[in-house]
């Protein structure tokens, strides 16, 4: 590490990985219910498993973003973190709020709005923690060097805070509620989080490819422009069937189709930079994650999203297992792989002993990515069957579910594979070193 306060990222990474593991556990429980509907029915109803699974995803991704920011900001700003103490304080507040929400869910304490189920007081704690984070990182940026990487990153983080405020607005009219509910859910994952994704990916490419910063920054601005242009009005694909005016159907269809472009641009961006670069970086595992992230994101968010985003197709497919297929691969490719990639790159420097479990990490990459892809395929086939039987032939919901058992069994199997891969990755991050970083990597890190 060039800056001592980069070690602030370590507890964020540790908490994020603990919550990641817990998210997978709840996902396994929920997948088991699809195979055996009475599994834990008395102890933990399915809706509690699901809300725990989805909320843990959001919480650990946010904590992961914070850790990534604290790691790269000193290098980009050429300035130590403004206040490490504030960083630890906001992590404690955020982790407490997340844990309190999770425990509350087990007792049925929630507001019932998907992804925004947190009680009001927990939302307030999350807001306080996030504002401390923004203050700390913004002060670091203001005192230091401004680059495209840290400016775009902070823009994404600040916009995420702005759109989070709509989580506090809970109108009694369900159509109005859904109209603004998507201003948090959609505009995060298909809007401003893409800015965070592009900047973190750009940082990894600068560090590992050896390509001039100016070249990467030009690509970054193009991708950011495409993301905001398509993502903001692309919100319209959620307005098709909630009672919004009919003009949202063409607007949503057109701009949702355009959302594929920035994800494809990220794939070209990553592969072109590594092809153009001359540096043979020793951290092959981090390079694998950096290339895999935009590739899987393109298929999960781009291709699978496009499959059912046009209004005349979505009329039949919305709310089916096709949505679950798209959601799983999109979140995994765009954000899970990104954070795992940054952690893979950062941990050899954060831990002074230079742990470098590359082979184990890469095995984890291939097992987890293969399992997530197979999970997506099984849910896609399940969704196609469900759409035909339920929406075309008119069979009732439970009759159709009984026809999907084979797909659900296969999905449970992929969940087990993801669990094995997660254990391998977490051990590679925090376990004892099996292989040391080659000496040639140290001067490379120093030049950055």
Coordinates of C-alpha atoms in Angstrom, one line a residue:
X1 CA 0.0 0.0 0.0
X2 CA 1.1 3.5 -0.8
X3 CA -1.1 5.1 2.0
X4 CA -1.5 3.8 5.5
X5 CA -5.2 4.6 5.7
X6 CA -6.0 2.2 2.8
X7 CA -6.1 -0.5 5.5
X8 CA -9.4 1.1 6.6
X9 CA -10.9 -1.0 3.8
X10 CA -10.1 -4.3 5.5
X11 CA -13.0 -4.4 8.1
X12 CA -15.4 -3.3 5.4
X13 CA -14.3 -6.2 3.3
X14 CA -14.5 -8.6 6.2
X15 CA -18.1 -7.5 7.2
X16 CA -19.2 -7.6 3.5
X17 CA -17.9 -11.1 3.1
X18 CA -19.6 -12.2 6.3
X19 CA -22.9 -10.8 5.1
X20 CA -22.3 -12.3 1.6
X21 CA -22.0 -15.8 3.2
X22 CA -25.2 -15.2 5.2
X23 CA -27.0 -14.1 2.1
X24 CA -26.1 -17.3 0.4
X25 CA -27.4 -19.3 3.4
X26 CA -30.8 -17.6 3.2
X27 CA -30.8 -18.2 -0.6
X28 CA -30.2 -21.9 -0.1
X29 CA -33.0 -22.0 2.4
X30 CA -35.4 -20.3 0.0
X31 CA -34.3 -22.6 -2.9
X32 CA -35.0 -25.6 -0.7
X33 CA -38.6 -24.4 -0.1
X34 CA -39.2 -24.5 -3.9
X35 CA -38.2 -28.1 -3.8
X36 CA -39.8 -29.0 -0.5
X37 CA -42.6 -26.5 0.2
X38 CA -43.1 -27.3 3.9
X39 CA -39.4 -26.9 4.7
X40 CA -39.1 -24.8 7.9
X41 CA -42.7 -23.5 7.3
X42 CA -43.4 -23.2 11.0
X43 CA -40.1 -21.8 12.0
X44 CA -39.3 -19.4 9.2
X45 CA -41.9 -18.7 6.4
X46 CA -40.7 -18.3 2.9
X47 CA -41.3 -14.6 2.8
X48 CA -38.9 -14.1 5.7
X49 CA -36.2 -16.1 3.9
X50 CA -36.6 -14.1 0.8
X51 CA -36.6 -10.7 2.4
X52 CA -33.5 -11.7 4.4
X53 CA -31.8 -12.9 1.2
X54 CA -32.5 -9.8 -0.8
X55 CA -31.8 -7.3 2.0
X56 CA -28.5 -8.9 2.8
X57 CA -27.5 -8.5 -0.9
X58 CA -28.1 -4.8 -0.8
X59 CA -26.4 -4.2 2.5
X60 CA -23.3 -6.2 1.8
X61 CA -22.9 -4.6 -1.7
X62 CA -23.1 -1.1 -0.1
X63 CA -20.5 -2.0 2.5
X64 CA -18.4 -3.5 -0.3
X65 CA -18.7 -0.3 -2.3
X66 CA -17.6 1.7 0.8
X67 CA -14.6 -0.6 1.3
X68 CA -13.6 -0.3 -2.3
X69 CA -13.8 3.5 -2.1
X70 CA -11.7 3.7 1.1
X71 CA -9.1 1.5 -0.7
X72 CA -8.8 3.4 -3.9
X73 CA -9.5 7.0 -2.8
X74 CA -6.1 7.6 -1.1
X75 CA -4.3 6.4 -4.3
X76 CA -6.5 8.4 -6.6
X77 CA -6.6 11.6 -4.5
X78 CA -2.9 11.1 -3.4
X79 CA -4.2 11.9 0.1
X80 CA -4.7 9.9 3.3
X81 CA -8.4 9.3 4.3
X82 CA -9.8 12.4 6.0
X83 CA -10.7 10.5 9.2
X84 CA -10.2 6.8 9.7
X85 CA -12.2 7.1 13.0
X86 CA -15.3 8.3 11.2
X87 CA -14.9 5.4 8.7
X88 CA -15.0 2.8 11.6
X89 CA -17.9 4.7 13.2
X90 CA -20.0 4.6 10.1
X91 CA -19.2 0.9 9.5
X92 CA -20.4 0.1 13.1
X93 CA -23.6 2.1 12.6
X94 CA -24.3 0.5 9.2
X95 CA -23.6 -3.0 10.4
X96 CA -25.8 -2.5 13.5
X97 CA -28.6 -1.2 11.4
X98 CA -28.3 -4.1 9.0
X99 CA -28.2 -6.7 11.8
X100 CA -31.2 -5.1 13.6
X101 CA -33.2 -5.2 10.4
X102 CA -32.3 -8.8 9.8
X103 CA -33.2 -9.9 13.3
X104 CA -36.5 -7.9 13.1
X105 CA -37.4 -9.7 9.9
X106 CA -37.3 -13.0 11.7
X107 CA -40.1 -11.7 14.0
X108 CA -42.1 -10.2 11.2
X109 CA -41.0 -6.6 11.9
X110 CA -40.8 -4.9 8.5
X111 CA -42.6 -2.3 6.3
X112 CA -43.5 -4.8 3.6
X113 CA -42.0 -2.9 0.6
X114 CA -39.7 -5.1 -1.3
X115 CA -36.0 -4.2 -0.8
X116 CA -37.1 -1.3 1.4
X117 CA -38.6 -3.3 4.2
X118 CA -36.4 -1.7 6.9
X119 CA -38.3 0.0 9.7
X120 CA -38.2 3.9 9.7
X121 CA -35.6 4.1 12.5
X122 CA -33.3 1.7 10.7
X123 CA -33.6 3.8 7.5
X124 CA -32.5 6.8 9.6
X125 CA -29.4 5.0 10.9
X126 CA -28.5 3.9 7.4
X127 CA -28.8 7.5 6.2
X128 CA -26.7 8.8 9.0
X129 CA -24.0 6.2 8.3
X130 CA -24.0 6.9 4.6
X131 CA -23.8 10.7 5.1
X132 CA -20.7 10.2 7.4
X133 CA -19.2 8.0 4.6
X134 CA -19.9 10.7 2.0
X135 CA -18.5 13.4 4.2
X136 CA -15.3 11.4 4.9
X137 CA -14.6 10.5 1.3
X138 CA -15.7 13.9 -0.2
X139 CA -13.3 15.7 2.2
X140 CA -10.5 13.3 1.1
X141 CA -11.3 14.1 -2.5
X142 CA -11.5 17.9 -2.0
X143 CA -8.1 18.0 -0.3
X144 CA -6.4 15.8 -3.0
X145 CA -6.1 15.1 -6.6
X146 CA -9.2 15.0 -8.8
X147 CA -9.3 12.2 -11.4
X148 CA -12.1 10.8 -13.6
X149 CA -12.0 7.7 -11.4
X150 CA -12.7 9.4 -8.1
X151 CA -15.0 12.1 -9.5
X152 CA -17.3 9.6 -11.3
X153 CA -17.2 7.3 -8.2
X154 CA -18.2 10.1 -5.9
X155 CA -20.9 11.2 -8.4
X156 CA -22.4 7.7 -8.3
X157 CA -22.2 7.5 -4.5
X158 CA -23.8 10.9 -4.0
X159 CA -26.6 10.2 -6.5
X160 CA -27.2 6.9 -4.7
X161 CA -27.8 8.9 -1.5
X162 CA -30.2 11.3 -3.3
X163 CA -32.3 8.5 -4.7
X164 CA -32.3 6.7 -1.4
X165 CA -34.3 9.5 0.1
X166 CA -37.4 8.2 -1.8
X167 CA -37.3 5.2 0.4
X168 CA -38.8 7.4 3.1
X169 CA -41.8 8.3 0.9
X170 CA -44.5 5.7 1.3
X171 CA -47.8 6.9 -0.2
X172 CA -51.0 5.0 0.5
X173 CA -51.9 4.7 -3.2
X174 CA -50.2 1.5 -4.4
X175 CA -49.7 2.8 -8.0
X176 CA -48.0 6.0 -6.7
X177 CA -45.9 4.0 -4.3
X178 CA -44.6 1.8 -7.1
X179 CA -43.9 4.8 -9.3
X180 CA -41.5 6.3 -6.8
X181 CA -40.3 2.9 -5.3
X182 CA -38.5 2.3 -8.6
X183 CA -36.7 5.6 -8.2
X184 CA -34.7 3.8 -5.5
X185 CA -34.6 0.3 -6.8
X186 CA -34.2 0.9 -10.6
X187 CA -32.2 4.1 -10.5
X188 CA -29.7 2.5 -8.1
X189 CA -29.0 -0.8 -9.9
X190 CA -29.6 0.3 -13.5
X191 CA -28.5 3.9 -13.1
X192 CA -26.1 5.4 -10.6
X193 CA -24.6 2.1 -9.4
X194 CA -23.4 1.7 -13.0
X195 CA -21.3 4.8 -12.4
X196 CA -19.7 3.1 -9.4
X197 CA -19.2 0.0 -11.4
X198 CA -17.5 1.8 -14.3
X199 CA -15.2 3.8 -12.0
X200 CA -14.1 0.8 -10.0
X201 CA -13.5 -1.3 -13.1
X202 CA -11.5 1.6 -14.6
X203 CA -9.4 1.7 -11.4
X204 CA -8.6 -2.0 -11.8
X205 CA -7.7 -1.6 -15.5
X206 CA -5.4 1.3 -14.7
X207 CA -3.6 -0.7 -12.1
X208 CA -3.3 -3.9 -14.0
X209 CA -3.2 -3.2 -17.7
X210 CA -0.5 -0.5 -17.9
X211 CA -2.6 1.5 -20.3
X212 CA -2.3 5.3 -20.0
X213 CA -4.8 6.8 -17.6
X214 CA -6.0 9.3 -20.2
X215 CA -7.2 6.5 -22.5
X216 CA -9.1 4.7 -19.8
X217 CA -10.7 8.0 -18.6
X218 CA -12.0 8.8 -22.1
X219 CA -13.7 5.4 -22.2
X220 CA -15.1 6.0 -18.7
X221 CA -16.8 9.2 -19.6
X222 CA -18.4 7.6 -22.7
X223 CA -19.8 4.7 -20.6
X224 CA -21.1 7.0 -17.9
X225 CA -22.9 9.1 -20.4
X226 CA -24.5 6.0 -22.0
X227 CA -25.5 4.6 -18.6
X228 CA -27.3 7.8 -17.5
X229 CA -28.9 8.4 -20.9
X230 CA -30.4 4.9 -21.1
X231 CA -30.9 4.1 -17.4
X232 CA -32.9 7.2 -16.3
X233 CA -35.7 6.8 -18.8
X234 CA -35.3 3.1 -18.9
X235 CA -37.2 3.2 -15.5
X236 CA -40.2 3.2 -17.8
X237 CA -40.1 -0.6 -18.3
X238 CA -41.3 -0.9 -14.7
X239 CA -44.3 1.4 -15.3
X240 CA -46.0 -0.8 -17.9
X241 CA -48.7 -2.4 -15.7
X242 CA -49.0 -0.3 -12.6
X243 CA -51.5 2.2 -13.9
X244 CA -49.0 4.8 -15.3
X245 CA -49.8 6.6 -18.6
X246 CA -49.5 4.5 -21.7
X247 CA -46.7 6.6 -23.1
X248 CA -44.4 4.8 -20.7
X249 CA -44.7 1.6 -22.8
X250 CA -42.8 3.0 -25.9
X251 CA -40.4 5.1 -23.7
X252 CA -39.6 2.1 -21.5
X253 CA -39.2 -0.3 -24.4
X254 CA -36.9 2.1 -26.4
X255 CA -34.6 3.2 -23.5
X256 CA -34.5 -0.2 -21.9
X257 CA -33.2 -1.6 -25.2
X258 CA -30.5 1.1 -25.1
X259 CA -29.4 -0.1 -21.7
X260 CA -27.6 -3.0 -23.3
X261 CA -25.1 -0.5 -25.0
X262 CA -23.2 0.6 -21.9
X263 CA -22.8 -3.0 -20.7
X264 CA -21.5 -4.0 -24.1
X265 CA -19.2 -1.0 -24.0
X266 CA -17.7 -2.2 -20.7
X267 CA -16.9 -5.6 -22.2
X268 CA -15.1 -4.0 -25.1
X269 CA -13.5 -1.5 -22.7
X270 CA -12.0 -4.2 -20.4
X271 CA -10.8 -6.6 -23.1
X272 CA -9.4 -3.8 -25.2
X273 CA -7.4 -2.3 -22.3
X274 CA -5.9 -5.7 -21.4
X275 CA -5.1 -6.4 -25.1
X276 CA -3.6 -2.9 -25.5
X277 CA -1.7 -3.0 -22.2
X278 CA 1.9 -4.2 -22.0
X279 CA 2.0 -5.0 -18.3
X280 CA 2.1 -8.7 -17.2
X281 CA 0.5 -8.1 -13.8
X282 CA 1.2 -11.0 -11.3
X283 CA -2.3 -10.9 -9.8
X284 CA -3.9 -13.2 -12.5
X285 CA -6.9 -13.8 -10.2
X286 CA -7.8 -10.1 -10.1
X287 CA -7.4 -9.9 -13.9
X288 CA -9.9 -12.8 -14.2
X289 CA -12.5 -11.0 -12.1
X290 CA -11.9 -7.7 -14.0
X291 CA -12.6 -9.4 -17.3
X292 CA -15.4 -11.6 -16.0
X293 CA -17.3 -8.8 -14.4
X294 CA -18.3 -6.8 -17.5
X295 CA -18.8 -10.0 -19.5
X296 CA -21.3 -11.6 -17.1
X297 CA -22.9 -8.2 -16.5
X298 CA -23.5 -7.8 -20.2
X299 CA -25.3 -11.2 -20.5
X300 CA -27.1 -10.9 -17.1
X301 CA -28.1 -7.3 -17.2
X302 CA -28.0 -6.7 -20.9
X303 CA -29.1 -9.8 -22.8
X304 CA -31.3 -11.3 -20.2
X305 CA -32.8 -7.9 -19.4
X306 CA -33.5 -7.3 -23.1
X307 CA -35.2 -10.7 -23.3
X308 CA -38.3 -9.5 -21.6
X309 CA -38.1 -5.7 -21.4
X310 CA -40.2 -4.9 -24.5
X311 CA -43.7 -4.1 -23.4
X312 CA -45.4 -6.6 -25.8
X313 CA -43.2 -9.4 -24.4
X314 CA -43.2 -8.3 -20.8
X315 CA -47.0 -8.4 -20.9
X316 CA -46.6 -12.2 -20.7
X317 CA -43.4 -12.7 -18.8
X318 CA -43.4 -10.1 -16.0
X319 CA -43.3 -11.7 -12.5
X320 CA -42.2 -15.1 -13.8
X321 CA -39.0 -17.0 -13.2
X322 CA -37.5 -15.1 -16.2
X323 CA -37.3 -12.1 -13.8
X324 CA -35.5 -14.2 -11.3
X325 CA -33.1 -15.5 -13.9
X326 CA -32.3 -11.9 -15.1
X327 CA -32.0 -10.6 -11.5
X328 CA -29.6 -13.3 -10.3
X329 CA -27.1 -13.0 -13.2
X330 CA -27.3 -9.2 -13.4
X331 CA -26.5 -8.6 -9.8
X332 CA -23.8 -11.3 -9.8
X333 CA -22.1 -10.0 -12.9
X334 CA -22.3 -6.3 -12.4
X335 CA -21.8 -5.9 -8.7
X336 CA -20.9 -9.1 -6.9
X337 CA -18.0 -9.9 -9.3
X338 CA -16.8 -6.3 -9.2
X339 CA -16.4 -6.2 -5.4
X340 CA -14.9 -9.7 -5.3
X341 CA -12.4 -8.5 -8.0
X342 CA -11.4 -5.4 -6.0
X343 CA -11.0 -7.4 -2.9
X344 CA -8.9 -10.0 -4.8
X345 CA -6.7 -7.1 -6.0
X346 CA -6.5 -5.2 -2.7
X347 CA -6.0 -8.0 -0.2
X348 CA -2.3 -8.8 -1.1
X349 CA -1.4 -5.2 -0.3
X350 CA -3.7 -4.7 2.7
X351 CA -2.4 -7.8 4.5
X352 CA 1.2 -7.1 5.0
X353 CA 2.2 -10.7 4.8
X354 CA 1.1 -10.6 1.1
X355 CA -1.2 -13.6 1.0
X356 CA -1.7 -14.7 -2.5
X357 CA -4.0 -17.7 -2.8
X358 CA -4.4 -17.3 -6.6
X359 CA -5.2 -20.8 -7.6
X360 CA -7.9 -21.2 -4.9
X361 CA -9.3 -17.9 -5.8
X362 CA -9.5 -18.7 -9.5
X363 CA -11.1 -22.1 -8.8
X364 CA -13.7 -20.1 -6.7
X365 CA -14.2 -17.8 -9.7
X366 CA -14.9 -20.6 -12.2
X367 CA -17.1 -22.7 -9.8
X368 CA -19.2 -19.7 -8.7
X369 CA -19.6 -18.2 -12.2
X370 CA -20.4 -21.5 -13.8
X371 CA -23.0 -22.2 -11.1
X372 CA -24.6 -18.8 -11.5
X373 CA -24.8 -19.2 -15.2
X374 CA -26.4 -22.7 -14.9
X375 CA -28.8 -21.3 -12.3
X376 CA -29.8 -18.6 -14.8
X377 CA -30.3 -21.2 -17.6
X378 CA -32.5 -23.4 -15.3
X379 CA -34.6 -20.4 -14.2
X380 CA -34.9 -19.2 -17.8
X381 CA -36.3 -22.5 -19.0
X382 CA -38.6 -22.6 -15.9
X383 CA -39.8 -19.1 -16.8
X384 CA -40.5 -20.0 -20.4
X385 CA -42.5 -23.0 -19.3
X386 CA -44.3 -20.9 -16.7
X387 CA -45.1 -18.2 -19.2
X388 CA -46.7 -20.6 -21.7
X389 CA -48.7 -22.6 -19.2
X390 CA -49.8 -19.8 -16.9
X391 CA -50.1 -16.7 -19.2
X392 CA -50.9 -18.4 -22.5
X393 CA -52.8 -21.6 -21.6
X394 CA -54.3 -20.1 -18.5
X395 CA -53.4 -22.8 -15.9
X396 CA -53.5 -21.6 -12.3
X397 CA -50.3 -20.6 -10.5
X398 CA -50.0 -23.7 -8.2
X399 CA -50.7 -26.1 -11.1
X400 CA -47.8 -24.6 -13.0
X401 CA -45.5 -24.7 -10.1
X402 CA -45.9 -28.4 -9.9
X403 CA -44.6 -28.7 -13.4
X404 CA -41.3 -26.8 -12.6
X405 CA -39.9 -29.2 -9.9
X406 CA -37.0 -30.4 -12.0
X407 CA -35.8 -26.9 -12.7
X408 CA -36.1 -26.0 -8.9
X409 CA -34.0 -29.1 -8.0
X410 CA -31.3 -28.0 -10.5
X411 CA -31.4 -24.5 -9.1
X412 CA -30.9 -25.8 -5.6
X413 CA -27.9 -27.8 -6.8
X414 CA -26.3 -24.7 -8.3
X415 CA -26.9 -22.9 -4.9
X416 CA -24.8 -25.6 -3.2
X417 CA -22.0 -25.1 -5.8
X418 CA -22.1 -21.3 -5.1
X419 CA -21.8 -22.0 -1.4
X420 CA -18.7 -24.2 -2.0
X421 CA -17.2 -21.5 -4.2
X422 CA -17.9 -18.7 -1.6
X423 CA -16.1 -20.7 1.1
X424 CA -13.1 -21.1 -1.2
X425 CA -13.0 -17.3 -2.0
X426 CA -13.4 -16.2 1.6
X427 CA -10.6 -18.6 2.7
X428 CA -8.4 -17.3 -0.1
X429 CA -9.0 -13.7 1.1
X430 CA -8.6 -14.2 4.9
X431 CA -6.9 -17.6 5.3
X432 CA -3.2 -18.3 5.7
X433 CA -1.0 -17.7 2.6
X434 CA -0.2 -20.7 0.4
X435 CA 1.8 -18.7 -2.1
X436 CA 3.7 -15.5 -1.8
X437 CA 3.4 -12.5 -4.2
X438 CA 6.3 -12.7 -6.7
X439 CA 8.9 -10.1 -5.9
X440 CA 8.5 -8.5 -9.3
X441 CA 5.0 -7.2 -8.3
X442 CA 6.3 -5.0 -5.5
X443 CA 8.0 -2.3 -7.7
X444 CA 4.9 -2.4 -9.9
X445 CA 2.7 -1.5 -6.9
X446 CA 5.1 1.2 -5.9
X447 CA 5.0 2.9 -9.2
X448 CA 1.2 3.3 -8.9

